CSV table of C-alpha atoms in Angstrom, one decimal:
chain,number,residue,atom,x,y,z
E,11,MET,CA,-3.3,12.4,-9.9
E,12,VAL,CA,-3.0,8.8,-8.7
E,13,LEU,CA,-5.7,9.3,-6.1
E,14,LYS,CA,-8.1,10.7,-8.8
E,15,ALA,CA,-7.2,7.8,-11.1
E,16,ILE,CA,-7.9,5.2,-8.4
E,17,GLU,CA,-11.2,7.0,-7.6
E,18,LEU,CA,-12.3,6.6,-11.3
E,19,TRP,CA,-10.8,3.1,-11.9
E,20,PRO,CA,-9.7,1.3,-8.7
E,21,GLN,CA,-7.0,-1.2,-9.4
E,22,ALA,CA,-4.5,-3.0,-7.3
E,23,PRO,CA,-1.3,-1.5,-9.0
E,24,GLY,CA,-2.5,1.9,-8.2
E,25,TYR,CA,-2.9,1.2,-4.6
E,26,LEU,CA,0.4,-0.5,-4.4
E,27,PHE,CA,2.0,2.6,-5.9
E,28,LEU,CA,0.4,4.8,-3.3
E,29,ALA,CA,1.5,2.4,-0.6
E,30,GLY,CA,5.1,2.9,-1.7
E,31,ILE,CA,4.7,6.6,-2.0
E,32,TYR,CA,3.2,7.0,1.5
E,33,GLY,CA,5.6,4.5,3.1
E,34,ASN,CA,8.9,5.7,1.5
E,35,ILE,CA,8.4,9.4,0.7
E,36,TYR,CA,5.8,10.6,3.2
E,37,LYS,CA,6.8,8.1,6.0
E,38,ASP,CA,3.1,7.6,6.8
E,39,ILE,CA,3.4,3.9,7.5
E,40,PRO,CA,-0.2,3.3,8.8
E,41,GLN,CA,-1.6,4.9,5.6
E,42,ALA,CA,0.8,2.8,3.4
E,43,ILE,CA,-0.4,-0.3,5.1
E,44,ASP,CA,-4.0,0.7,4.4
E,45,PHE,CA,-3.3,1.2,0.8
E,46,ALA,CA,-1.6,-2.2,0.6
E,47,HIS,CA,-4.8,-3.8,2.2
E,48,GLN,CA,-7.0,-2.0,-0.3
E,49,ALA,CA,-4.8,-3.5,-3.1
E,50,LEU,CA,-5.4,-7.0,-1.7
E,51,ALA,CA,-9.2,-6.4,-1.7
E,52,LEU,CA,-9.1,-5.8,-5.4
E,53,ASN,CA,-8.1,-9.4,-6.5
E,54,PRO,CA,-4.6,-8.6,-7.5
E,55,SER,CA,-2.4,-10.8,-9.6
E,56,PRO,CA,-0.2,-13.3,-7.8
E,57,SER,CA,2.9,-11.1,-8.0
E,58,GLU,CA,0.9,-8.0,-6.8
E,59,ARG,CA,-0.5,-10.2,-3.9
E,60,GLU,CA,3.0,-11.3,-2.9
E,61,TYR,CA,4.3,-7.7,-3.1
E,62,ALA,CA,1.4,-6.4,-1.0
E,63,GLU,CA,1.6,-9.1,1.6
E,64,ASP,CA,5.4,-8.5,1.9
E,65,PHE,CA,5.0,-4.8,2.0
E,66,ILE,CA,2.5,-5.1,4.9
E,67,GLN,CA,4.7,-7.5,6.9
E,68,LYS,CA,7.7,-5.2,6.6
E,69,ALA,CA,5.7,-2.1,7.3
E,70,GLN,CA,4.2,-3.7,10.4
E,71,GLY,CA,7.7,-4.7,11.6
E,72,LEU,CA,8.9,-1.1,11.0
E,73,LEU,CA,5.9,0.2,13.1
E,74,ALA,CA,6.7,-2.3,15.9
E,75,THR,CA,10.4,-1.2,16.1
E,76,GLN,CA,9.3,2.5,16.1
E,77,ARG,CA,7.1,1.9,19.1
E,78,ARG,CA,9.8,0.5,21.2
């Protein structure tokens, strides 16, 4: 349902929600990072921007440790 909602009305909070779902539940870190980047592209609020940037940094760090 969230994907359909974002398709109809794209907003940063929806993409951040999907980033969390894909990162924490599905363990699809690359897709989660992509959703966080999409949130950043939608002119998020300062707190949403901070959350997205922090999320991306932590997710990229997790990917780096998984590749070792």
